[in-house]
Amino acid sequence: MNNRGVMTIEASVIVPVVLFGVFICLFGLMLIYEKGYVQSCEYVALYTIPFNDIRNGSVEEYLSGQDYTGGVVLGEANVETNYNWHKAKCQGVISLKGDSEVKAAREIDVLVERLRRWQFYDDIKKDQGYE
């Protein structure tokens, strides 16, 4: 009977610590969700560029016209796009109690040059009698 106040003190210390931990976990999950959503939108935009835009050189306009922030709930997102020397990049910043970067990139239309290079090496290999 002498320990009546012990449970009250434990509850007044432990419960706020547990609630604070739960809120921190929820905040972290929301940040991970928003980063994942923006990055998935960046990759979808990078890998669904129409061939006409690639041929006409209007990849930058296509990428800048996409909506990358449709699923951002709590914070704000800003995505910048860049297309230079067959490399398309999307760089996003999510502002939610600080800034987090999200990046995605893709090389476009370099497969032909790589195939030609490997065909060249294969021809050299055949000429030197390695096959």
Tab-separated table of C-alpha atoms in Angstrom:
chain	number	residue	atom	x	y	z
A	1	MET	CA	0.000	0.000	0.000
A	2	ASN	CA	2.969	2.317	0.225
A	3	ASN	CA	3.506	2.383	-3.578
A	4	ARG	CA	0.285	4.103	-4.687
A	5	GLY	CA	1.918	6.994	-6.605
A	6	VAL	CA	4.428	4.862	-8.536
A	7	MET	CA	1.985	3.886	-11.298
A	8	THR	CA	0.920	7.496	-11.822
A	9	ILE	CA	4.498	8.717	-12.165
A	10	GLU	CA	5.392	5.884	-14.562
A	11	ALA	CA	2.335	6.594	-16.708
A	12	SER	CA	3.022	10.322	-16.782
A	13	VAL	CA	6.584	9.709	-18.021
A	14	ILE	CA	6.214	6.645	-20.255
A	15	VAL	CA	3.008	7.555	-22.115
A	16	PRO	CA	4.315	10.895	-23.487
A	17	VAL	CA	7.561	9.211	-24.555
A	18	VAL	CA	5.636	6.462	-26.349
A	19	LEU	CA	3.299	8.983	-28.032
A	20	PHE	CA	6.264	11.111	-29.117
A	21	GLY	CA	7.904	8.010	-30.618
A	22	VAL	CA	4.713	7.135	-32.517
A	23	PHE	CA	4.438	10.653	-33.939
A	24	ILE	CA	8.099	10.587	-35.025
A	25	CYS	CA	7.500	7.238	-36.772
A	26	LEU	CA	4.423	8.605	-38.568
A	27	PHE	CA	6.320	11.690	-39.655
A	28	GLY	CA	9.155	9.520	-41.008
A	29	LEU	CA	6.698	7.313	-42.882
A	30	MET	CA	5.046	10.347	-44.475
A	31	LEU	CA	8.437	11.673	-45.567
A	32	ILE	CA	9.386	8.305	-47.065
A	33	TYR	CA	6.016	8.101	-48.832
A	34	GLU	CA	6.356	11.556	-50.365
A	35	LYS	CA	9.945	10.946	-51.486
A	36	GLY	CA	8.931	7.629	-53.030
A	37	TYR	CA	5.934	9.158	-54.781
A	38	VAL	CA	7.912	12.011	-56.324
A	39	GLN	CA	10.716	9.666	-57.394
A	40	SER	CA	8.251	7.253	-58.982
A	41	CYS	CA	6.651	10.138	-60.905
A	42	GLU	CA	10.111	11.195	-62.079
A	43	TYR	CA	10.921	7.696	-63.344
A	44	VAL	CA	7.544	7.351	-65.046
A	45	ALA	CA	8.125	10.650	-66.844
A	46	LEU	CA	11.675	9.680	-67.832
A	47	TYR	CA	10.726	6.281	-69.215
A	48	THR	CA	7.547	7.345	-71.036
A	49	ILE	CA	9.028	10.085	-73.205
A	50	PRO	CA	7.394	9.865	-76.644
A	51	PHE	CA	9.704	9.070	-79.561
A	52	ASN	CA	8.581	12.189	-81.401
A	53	ASP	CA	9.849	14.361	-78.554
A	54	ILE	CA	13.187	12.541	-78.619
A	55	ARG	CA	13.517	12.984	-82.381
A	56	ASN	CA	12.476	16.638	-82.302
A	57	GLY	CA	14.730	17.468	-79.355
A	58	SER	CA	11.855	18.616	-77.163
A	59	VAL	CA	12.561	16.284	-74.251
A	60	GLU	CA	13.152	19.201	-71.864
A	61	GLU	CA	9.736	20.670	-72.655
A	62	TYR	CA	8.040	17.307	-72.204
A	63	LEU	CA	9.676	16.679	-68.835
A	64	SER	CA	8.984	20.175	-67.529
A	65	GLY	CA	5.314	19.825	-68.484
A	66	GLN	CA	4.750	16.765	-66.281
A	67	ASP	CA	3.110	16.899	-62.842
A	68	TYR	CA	5.399	15.348	-60.231
A	69	THR	CA	3.675	16.608	-57.091
A	70	GLY	CA	0.149	15.205	-57.362
A	71	GLY	CA	0.462	12.903	-54.347
A	72	VAL	CA	2.392	15.165	-51.997
A	73	VAL	CA	0.147	15.597	-48.971
A	74	LEU	CA	1.962	17.391	-46.167
A	75	GLY	CA	4.996	19.122	-47.624
A	76	GLU	CA	5.822	20.976	-50.787
A	77	ALA	CA	7.748	19.551	-53.722
A	78	ASN	CA	9.642	21.281	-56.475
A	79	VAL	CA	11.100	19.338	-59.423
A	80	GLU	CA	13.573	20.701	-61.955
A	81	THR	CA	14.339	18.888	-65.198
A	82	ASN	CA	17.384	18.898	-67.424
A	83	TYR	CA	18.259	17.285	-70.764
A	84	ASN	CA	21.818	17.519	-71.986
A	85	TRP	CA	23.926	15.202	-74.191
A	86	HIS	CA	21.438	12.309	-74.237
A	87	LYS	CA	20.997	12.354	-70.466
A	88	ALA	CA	17.678	13.372	-68.951
A	89	LYS	CA	17.602	14.277	-65.259
A	90	CYS	CA	14.912	15.134	-62.757
A	91	GLN	CA	15.981	16.687	-59.480
A	92	GLY	CA	13.351	17.274	-56.868
A	93	VAL	CA	13.328	18.852	-53.437
A	94	ILE	CA	10.689	17.973	-50.847
A	95	SER	CA	10.196	20.532	-48.080
A	96	LEU	CA	8.777	18.956	-44.956
A	97	LYS	CA	10.495	20.211	-41.788
A	98	GLY	CA	13.677	20.480	-43.852
A	99	ASP	CA	14.660	19.696	-47.402
A	100	SER	CA	15.119	16.226	-48.890
A	101	GLU	CA	16.467	15.625	-52.378
A	102	VAL	CA	15.020	13.158	-54.846
A	103	LYS	CA	16.909	12.442	-58.072
A	104	ALA	CA	16.291	10.329	-61.154
A	105	ALA	CA	18.191	10.102	-64.427
A	106	ARG	CA	18.130	8.202	-67.705
A	107	GLU	CA	20.339	8.006	-70.757
A	108	ILE	CA	18.312	8.377	-73.928
A	109	ASP	CA	19.137	7.136	-77.415
A	110	VAL	CA	22.694	5.889	-76.776
A	111	LEU	CA	21.987	2.221	-77.356
A	112	VAL	CA	22.808	2.426	-81.073
A	113	GLU	CA	26.302	3.793	-80.422
A	114	ARG	CA	26.951	1.116	-77.814
A	115	LEU	CA	25.796	-1.632	-80.152
A	116	ARG	CA	28.054	-0.292	-82.894
A	117	ARG	CA	30.975	-0.266	-80.477
A	118	TRP	CA	30.376	-3.872	-79.475
A	119	GLN	CA	30.004	-4.884	-83.118
A	120	PHE	CA	33.329	-3.165	-83.803
A	121	TYR	CA	35.017	-5.054	-80.964
A	122	ASP	CA	33.464	-8.306	-82.142
A	123	ASP	CA	34.847	-7.701	-85.652
A	124	ILE	CA	38.325	-7.070	-84.231
A	125	LYS	CA	38.042	-10.263	-82.200
A	126	LYS	CA	37.171	-12.264	-85.337
A	127	ASP	CA	39.979	-10.644	-87.389
A	128	GLN	CA	42.596	-11.537	-84.807
A	129	GLY	CA	41.486	-15.170	-84.724
A	130	TYR	CA	40.158	-15.368	-81.187
A	131	GLU	CA	37.000	-17.090	-82.296
